[in-house]
mmCIF file of C-alpha atoms in Angstrom:
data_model
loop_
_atom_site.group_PDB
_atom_site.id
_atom_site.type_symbol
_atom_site.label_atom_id
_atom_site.label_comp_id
_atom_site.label_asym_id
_atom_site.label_seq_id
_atom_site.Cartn_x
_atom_site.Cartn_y
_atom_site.Cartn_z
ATOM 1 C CA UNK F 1 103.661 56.284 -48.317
ATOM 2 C CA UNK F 2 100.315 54.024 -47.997
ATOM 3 C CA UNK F 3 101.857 52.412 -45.427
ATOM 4 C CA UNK F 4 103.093 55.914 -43.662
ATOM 5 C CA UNK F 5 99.027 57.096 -43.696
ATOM 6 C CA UNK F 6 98.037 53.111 -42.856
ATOM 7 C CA UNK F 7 100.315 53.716 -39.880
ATOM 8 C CA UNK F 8 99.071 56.831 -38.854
ATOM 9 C CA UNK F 9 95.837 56.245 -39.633
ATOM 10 C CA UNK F 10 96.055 53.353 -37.036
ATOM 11 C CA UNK F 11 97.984 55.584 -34.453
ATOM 12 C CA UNK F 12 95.520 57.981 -34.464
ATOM 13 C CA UNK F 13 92.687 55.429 -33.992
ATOM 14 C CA UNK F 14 94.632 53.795 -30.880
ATOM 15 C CA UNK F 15 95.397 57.240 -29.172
ATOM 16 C CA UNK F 16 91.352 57.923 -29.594
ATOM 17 C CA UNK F 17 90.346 54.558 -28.073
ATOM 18 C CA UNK F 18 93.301 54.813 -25.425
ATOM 19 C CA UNK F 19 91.453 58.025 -24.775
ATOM 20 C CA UNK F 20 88.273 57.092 -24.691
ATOM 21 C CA UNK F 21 88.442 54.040 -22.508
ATOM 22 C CA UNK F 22 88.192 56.660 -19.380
ATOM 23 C CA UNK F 23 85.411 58.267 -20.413
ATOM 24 C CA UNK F 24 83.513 55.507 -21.128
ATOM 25 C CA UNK F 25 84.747 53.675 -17.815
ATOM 26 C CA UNK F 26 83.429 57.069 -15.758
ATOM 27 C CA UNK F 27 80.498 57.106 -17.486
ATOM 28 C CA UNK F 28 79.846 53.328 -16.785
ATOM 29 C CA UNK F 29 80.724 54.294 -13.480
ATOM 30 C CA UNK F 30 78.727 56.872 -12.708
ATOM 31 C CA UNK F 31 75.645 54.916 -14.290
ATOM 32 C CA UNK F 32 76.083 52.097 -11.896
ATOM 33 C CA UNK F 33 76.476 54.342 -8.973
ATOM 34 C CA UNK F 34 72.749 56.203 -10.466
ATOM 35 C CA UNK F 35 71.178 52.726 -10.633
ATOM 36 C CA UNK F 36 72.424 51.817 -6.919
ATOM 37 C CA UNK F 37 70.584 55.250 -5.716
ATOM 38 C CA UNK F 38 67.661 55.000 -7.700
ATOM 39 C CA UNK F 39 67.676 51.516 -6.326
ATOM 40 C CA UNK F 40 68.063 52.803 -2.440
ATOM 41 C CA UNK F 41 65.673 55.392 -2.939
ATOM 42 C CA UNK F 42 62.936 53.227 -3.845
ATOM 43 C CA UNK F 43 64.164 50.525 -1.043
ATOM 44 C CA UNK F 44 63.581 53.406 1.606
ATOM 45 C CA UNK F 45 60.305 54.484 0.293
ATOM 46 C CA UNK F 46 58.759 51.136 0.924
ATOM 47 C CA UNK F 47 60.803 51.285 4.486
ATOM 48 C CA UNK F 48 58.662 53.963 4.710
ATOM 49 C CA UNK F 49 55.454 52.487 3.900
ATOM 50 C CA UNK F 50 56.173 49.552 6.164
ATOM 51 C CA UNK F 51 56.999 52.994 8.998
ATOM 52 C CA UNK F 52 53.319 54.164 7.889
ATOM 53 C CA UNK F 53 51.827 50.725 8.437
ATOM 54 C CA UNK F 54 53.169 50.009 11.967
ATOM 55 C CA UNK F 55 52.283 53.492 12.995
ATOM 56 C CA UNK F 56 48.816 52.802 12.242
ATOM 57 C CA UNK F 57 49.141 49.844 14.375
ATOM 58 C CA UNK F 58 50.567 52.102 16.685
ATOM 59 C CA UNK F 59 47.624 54.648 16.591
ATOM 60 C CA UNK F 60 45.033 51.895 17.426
ATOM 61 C CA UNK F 61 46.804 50.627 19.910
ATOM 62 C CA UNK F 62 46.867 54.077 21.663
ATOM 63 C CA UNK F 63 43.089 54.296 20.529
ATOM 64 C CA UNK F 64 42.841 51.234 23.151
ATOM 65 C CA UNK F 65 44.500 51.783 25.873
ATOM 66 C CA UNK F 66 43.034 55.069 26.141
ATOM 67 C CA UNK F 67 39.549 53.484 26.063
ATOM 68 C CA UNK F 68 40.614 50.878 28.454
ATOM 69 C CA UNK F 69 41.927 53.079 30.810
ATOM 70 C CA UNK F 70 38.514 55.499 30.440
ATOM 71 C CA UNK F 71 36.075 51.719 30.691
ATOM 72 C CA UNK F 72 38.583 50.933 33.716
ATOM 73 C CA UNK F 73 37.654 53.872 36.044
ATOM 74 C CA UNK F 74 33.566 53.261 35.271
ATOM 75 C CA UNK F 75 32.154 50.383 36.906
ATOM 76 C CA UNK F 76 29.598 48.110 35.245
ATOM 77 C CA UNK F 77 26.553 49.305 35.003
ATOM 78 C CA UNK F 78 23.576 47.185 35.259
ATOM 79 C CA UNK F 79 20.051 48.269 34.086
ATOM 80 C CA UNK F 80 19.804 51.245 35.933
ATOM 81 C CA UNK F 81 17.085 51.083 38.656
ATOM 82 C CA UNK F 82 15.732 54.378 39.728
ATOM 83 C CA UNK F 83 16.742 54.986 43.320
ATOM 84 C CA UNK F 84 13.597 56.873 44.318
ATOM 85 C CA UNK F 85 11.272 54.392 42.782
ATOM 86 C CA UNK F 86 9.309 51.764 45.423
ATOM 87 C CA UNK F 87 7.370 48.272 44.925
ATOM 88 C CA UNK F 88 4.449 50.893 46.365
ATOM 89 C CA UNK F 89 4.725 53.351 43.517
ATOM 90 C CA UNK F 90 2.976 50.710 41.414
ATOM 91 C CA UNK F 91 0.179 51.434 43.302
ATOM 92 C CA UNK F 92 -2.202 54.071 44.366
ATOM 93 C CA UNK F 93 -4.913 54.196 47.017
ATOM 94 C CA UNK F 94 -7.614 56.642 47.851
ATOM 95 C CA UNK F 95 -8.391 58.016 51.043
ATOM 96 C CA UNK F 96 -10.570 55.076 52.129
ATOM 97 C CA UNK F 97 -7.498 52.421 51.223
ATOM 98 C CA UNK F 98 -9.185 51.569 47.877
ATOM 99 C CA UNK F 99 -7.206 50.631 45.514
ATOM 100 C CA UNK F 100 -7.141 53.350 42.118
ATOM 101 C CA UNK F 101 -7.480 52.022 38.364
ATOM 102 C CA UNK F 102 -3.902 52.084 36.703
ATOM 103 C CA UNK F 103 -2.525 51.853 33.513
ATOM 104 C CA UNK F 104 -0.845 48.461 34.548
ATOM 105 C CA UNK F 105 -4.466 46.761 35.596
ATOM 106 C CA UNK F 106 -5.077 46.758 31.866
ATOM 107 C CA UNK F 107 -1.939 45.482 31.204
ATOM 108 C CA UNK F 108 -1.743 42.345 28.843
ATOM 109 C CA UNK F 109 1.947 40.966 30.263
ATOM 110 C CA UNK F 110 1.821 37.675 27.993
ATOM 111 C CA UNK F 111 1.276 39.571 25.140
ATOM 112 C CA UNK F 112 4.453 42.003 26.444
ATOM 113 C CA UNK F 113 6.404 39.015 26.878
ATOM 114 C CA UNK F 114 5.503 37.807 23.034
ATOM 115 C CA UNK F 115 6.447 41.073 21.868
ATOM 116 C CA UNK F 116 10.055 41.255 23.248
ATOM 117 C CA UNK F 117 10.820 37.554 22.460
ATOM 118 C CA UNK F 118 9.810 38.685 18.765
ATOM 119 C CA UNK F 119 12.313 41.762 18.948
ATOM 120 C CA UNK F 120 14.784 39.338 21.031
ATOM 121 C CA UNK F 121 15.004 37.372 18.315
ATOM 122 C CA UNK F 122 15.217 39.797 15.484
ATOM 123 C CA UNK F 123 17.958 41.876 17.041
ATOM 124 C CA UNK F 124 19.633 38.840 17.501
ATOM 125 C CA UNK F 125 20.266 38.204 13.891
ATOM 126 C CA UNK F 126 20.773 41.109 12.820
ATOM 127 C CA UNK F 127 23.041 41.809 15.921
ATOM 128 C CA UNK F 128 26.598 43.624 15.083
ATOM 129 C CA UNK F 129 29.286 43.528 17.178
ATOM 130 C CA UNK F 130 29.629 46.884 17.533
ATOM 131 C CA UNK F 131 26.440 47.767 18.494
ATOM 132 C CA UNK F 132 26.209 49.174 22.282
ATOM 133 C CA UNK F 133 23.599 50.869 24.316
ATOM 134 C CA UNK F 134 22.739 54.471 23.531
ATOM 135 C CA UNK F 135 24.762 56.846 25.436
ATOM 136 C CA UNK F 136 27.246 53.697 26.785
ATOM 137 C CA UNK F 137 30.529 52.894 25.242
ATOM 138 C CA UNK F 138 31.077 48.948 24.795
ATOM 139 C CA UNK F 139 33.431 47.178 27.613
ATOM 140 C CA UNK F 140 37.064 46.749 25.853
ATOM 141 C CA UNK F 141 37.839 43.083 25.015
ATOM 142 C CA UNK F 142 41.712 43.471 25.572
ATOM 143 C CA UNK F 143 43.600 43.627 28.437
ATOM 144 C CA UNK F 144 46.210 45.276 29.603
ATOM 145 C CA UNK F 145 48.609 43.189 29.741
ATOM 146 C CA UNK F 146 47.777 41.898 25.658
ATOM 147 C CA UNK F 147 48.448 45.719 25.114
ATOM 148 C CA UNK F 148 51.459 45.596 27.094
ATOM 149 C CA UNK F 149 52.369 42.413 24.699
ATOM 150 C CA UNK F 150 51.568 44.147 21.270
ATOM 151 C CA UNK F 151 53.188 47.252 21.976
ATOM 152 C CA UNK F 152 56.792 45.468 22.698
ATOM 153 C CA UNK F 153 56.106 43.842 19.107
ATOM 154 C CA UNK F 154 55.410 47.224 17.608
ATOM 155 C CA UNK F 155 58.584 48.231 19.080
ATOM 156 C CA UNK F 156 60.459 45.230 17.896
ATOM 157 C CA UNK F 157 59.252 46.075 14.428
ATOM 158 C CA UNK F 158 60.670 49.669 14.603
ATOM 159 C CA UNK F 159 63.952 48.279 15.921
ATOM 160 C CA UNK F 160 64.569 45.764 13.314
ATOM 161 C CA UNK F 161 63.391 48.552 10.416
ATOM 162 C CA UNK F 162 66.124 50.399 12.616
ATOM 163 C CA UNK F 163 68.670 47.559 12.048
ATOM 164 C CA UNK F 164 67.744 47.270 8.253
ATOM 165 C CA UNK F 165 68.063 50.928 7.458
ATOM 166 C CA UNK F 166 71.940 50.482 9.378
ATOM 167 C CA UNK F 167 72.563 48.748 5.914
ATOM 168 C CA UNK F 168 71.252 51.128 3.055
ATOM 169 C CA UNK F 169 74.202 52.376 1.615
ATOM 170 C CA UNK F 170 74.380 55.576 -1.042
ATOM 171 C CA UNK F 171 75.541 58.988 -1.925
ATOM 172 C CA UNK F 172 74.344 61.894 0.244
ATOM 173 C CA UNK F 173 70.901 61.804 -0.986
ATOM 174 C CA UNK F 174 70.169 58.498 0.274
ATOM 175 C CA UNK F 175 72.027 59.165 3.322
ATOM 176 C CA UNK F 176 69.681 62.205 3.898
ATOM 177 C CA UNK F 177 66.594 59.954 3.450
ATOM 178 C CA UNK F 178 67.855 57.711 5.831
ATOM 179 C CA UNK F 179 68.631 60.088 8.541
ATOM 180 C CA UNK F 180 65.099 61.729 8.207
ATOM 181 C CA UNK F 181 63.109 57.651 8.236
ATOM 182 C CA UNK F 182 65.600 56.950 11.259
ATOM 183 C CA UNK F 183 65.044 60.349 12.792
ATOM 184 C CA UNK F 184 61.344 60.123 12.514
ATOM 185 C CA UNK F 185 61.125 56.903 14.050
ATOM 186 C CA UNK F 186 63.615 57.156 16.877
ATOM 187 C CA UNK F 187 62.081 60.750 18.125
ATOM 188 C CA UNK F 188 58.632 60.182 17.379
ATOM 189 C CA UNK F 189 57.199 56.441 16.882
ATOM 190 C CA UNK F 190 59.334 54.963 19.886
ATOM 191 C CA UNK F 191 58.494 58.221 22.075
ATOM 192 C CA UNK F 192 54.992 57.090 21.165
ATOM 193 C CA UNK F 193 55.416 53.379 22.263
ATOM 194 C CA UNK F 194 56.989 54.455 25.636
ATOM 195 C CA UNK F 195 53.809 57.201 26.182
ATOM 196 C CA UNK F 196 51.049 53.905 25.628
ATOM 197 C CA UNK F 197 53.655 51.731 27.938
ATOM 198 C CA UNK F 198 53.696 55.016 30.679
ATOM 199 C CA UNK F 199 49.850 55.273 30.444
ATOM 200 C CA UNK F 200 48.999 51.100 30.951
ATOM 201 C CA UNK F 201 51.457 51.172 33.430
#
């Protein structure tokens, strides 16, 4: 009889763990398969910072070709000369061909001179690159043909962030955020590159 319960006792416990070992191998399962999204999703939201970066890069790009198109059509300008002005305006006579007093008889042109080699000098250290004539925008120090250059890379960038999405694999959700990052960049960051390569063209 003790061994009759032993017996059963041990059935029972077999027929619970023969039971069992599905659940616990579908739960195992499905945890695995939640780690591999949770893994995805966080591989295609840095995808998509990367995206954010090299459309920033993008953006200033645009930012210069659009200034070096608007510098192109300008021509230099040099100190602008008035065109009405004369060597003869310098001076006036009276009716008898006497000369008049002006401001520029009285005019001390060494001390001038000192004064704007003083100023020379101090807006020469504490000269910034940026810094341009009032009312003048500076003179673009890229070409077109380094824009030309740096938006192929841009677009080499978005192709191979194009090739490494091809291999994120998941359930529907990440498929989703795929599509939409690969959606994104096909109909609006490469339509950008070919607008910058249409307008230096």
């Amino acid at each position: 009889m003790e061994r009759a319960s032993w017996t059963s006792a041990t059935a029972a416990t077999a027929l619970a763990l023969v039971a069992a070992i599905p659940i616990v191998y579908y739960k195992w399962k499905q945890s695995g398969v939640r780690q591999e999204r949770q893994e995805a999703l966080k591989l295609l939201r840095k995808v998509e910072l990367i995206i954010g970066e090299v459309s920033v890069r993008l953006m200033h790009i645009e930012n210069q070709a659009e200034d070096l198109l608007a510098n192109e059509g300008r021509p230099e300008q040099p100190d602008q000369v008035d065109s009405e002005s004369s060597l003869s305006s310098y001076y006036h006579f009276d009716s008898q061909g006497n000369k008049l007093k002006t401001k520029w008889d009285s005019y001390d042109v060494d001390a001038e001179l000192e004064k704007l080699d003083d100023d020379e000098q101090r807006s020469s250290t504490n000269k910034t690159s940026t810094s341009a004539a009032p009312g003048q925008r500076p003179a673009p120090t890229i070409s077109k043909s380094k824009l030309l250059t740096t938006v192929a890379g841009i677009e080499n960038e978005f192709e191979a962030i194009l090739e490494f999405l091809d291999d994120v694999r998941g359930d529907e959700k990440v498929k989703a955020a795929r599509k939409d990052l690969v959606t994104r960049i096909t109909t609006e960051h490469l339509s950008r590159v070919d607008a910058v390569r249409v307008l230096l063209a």
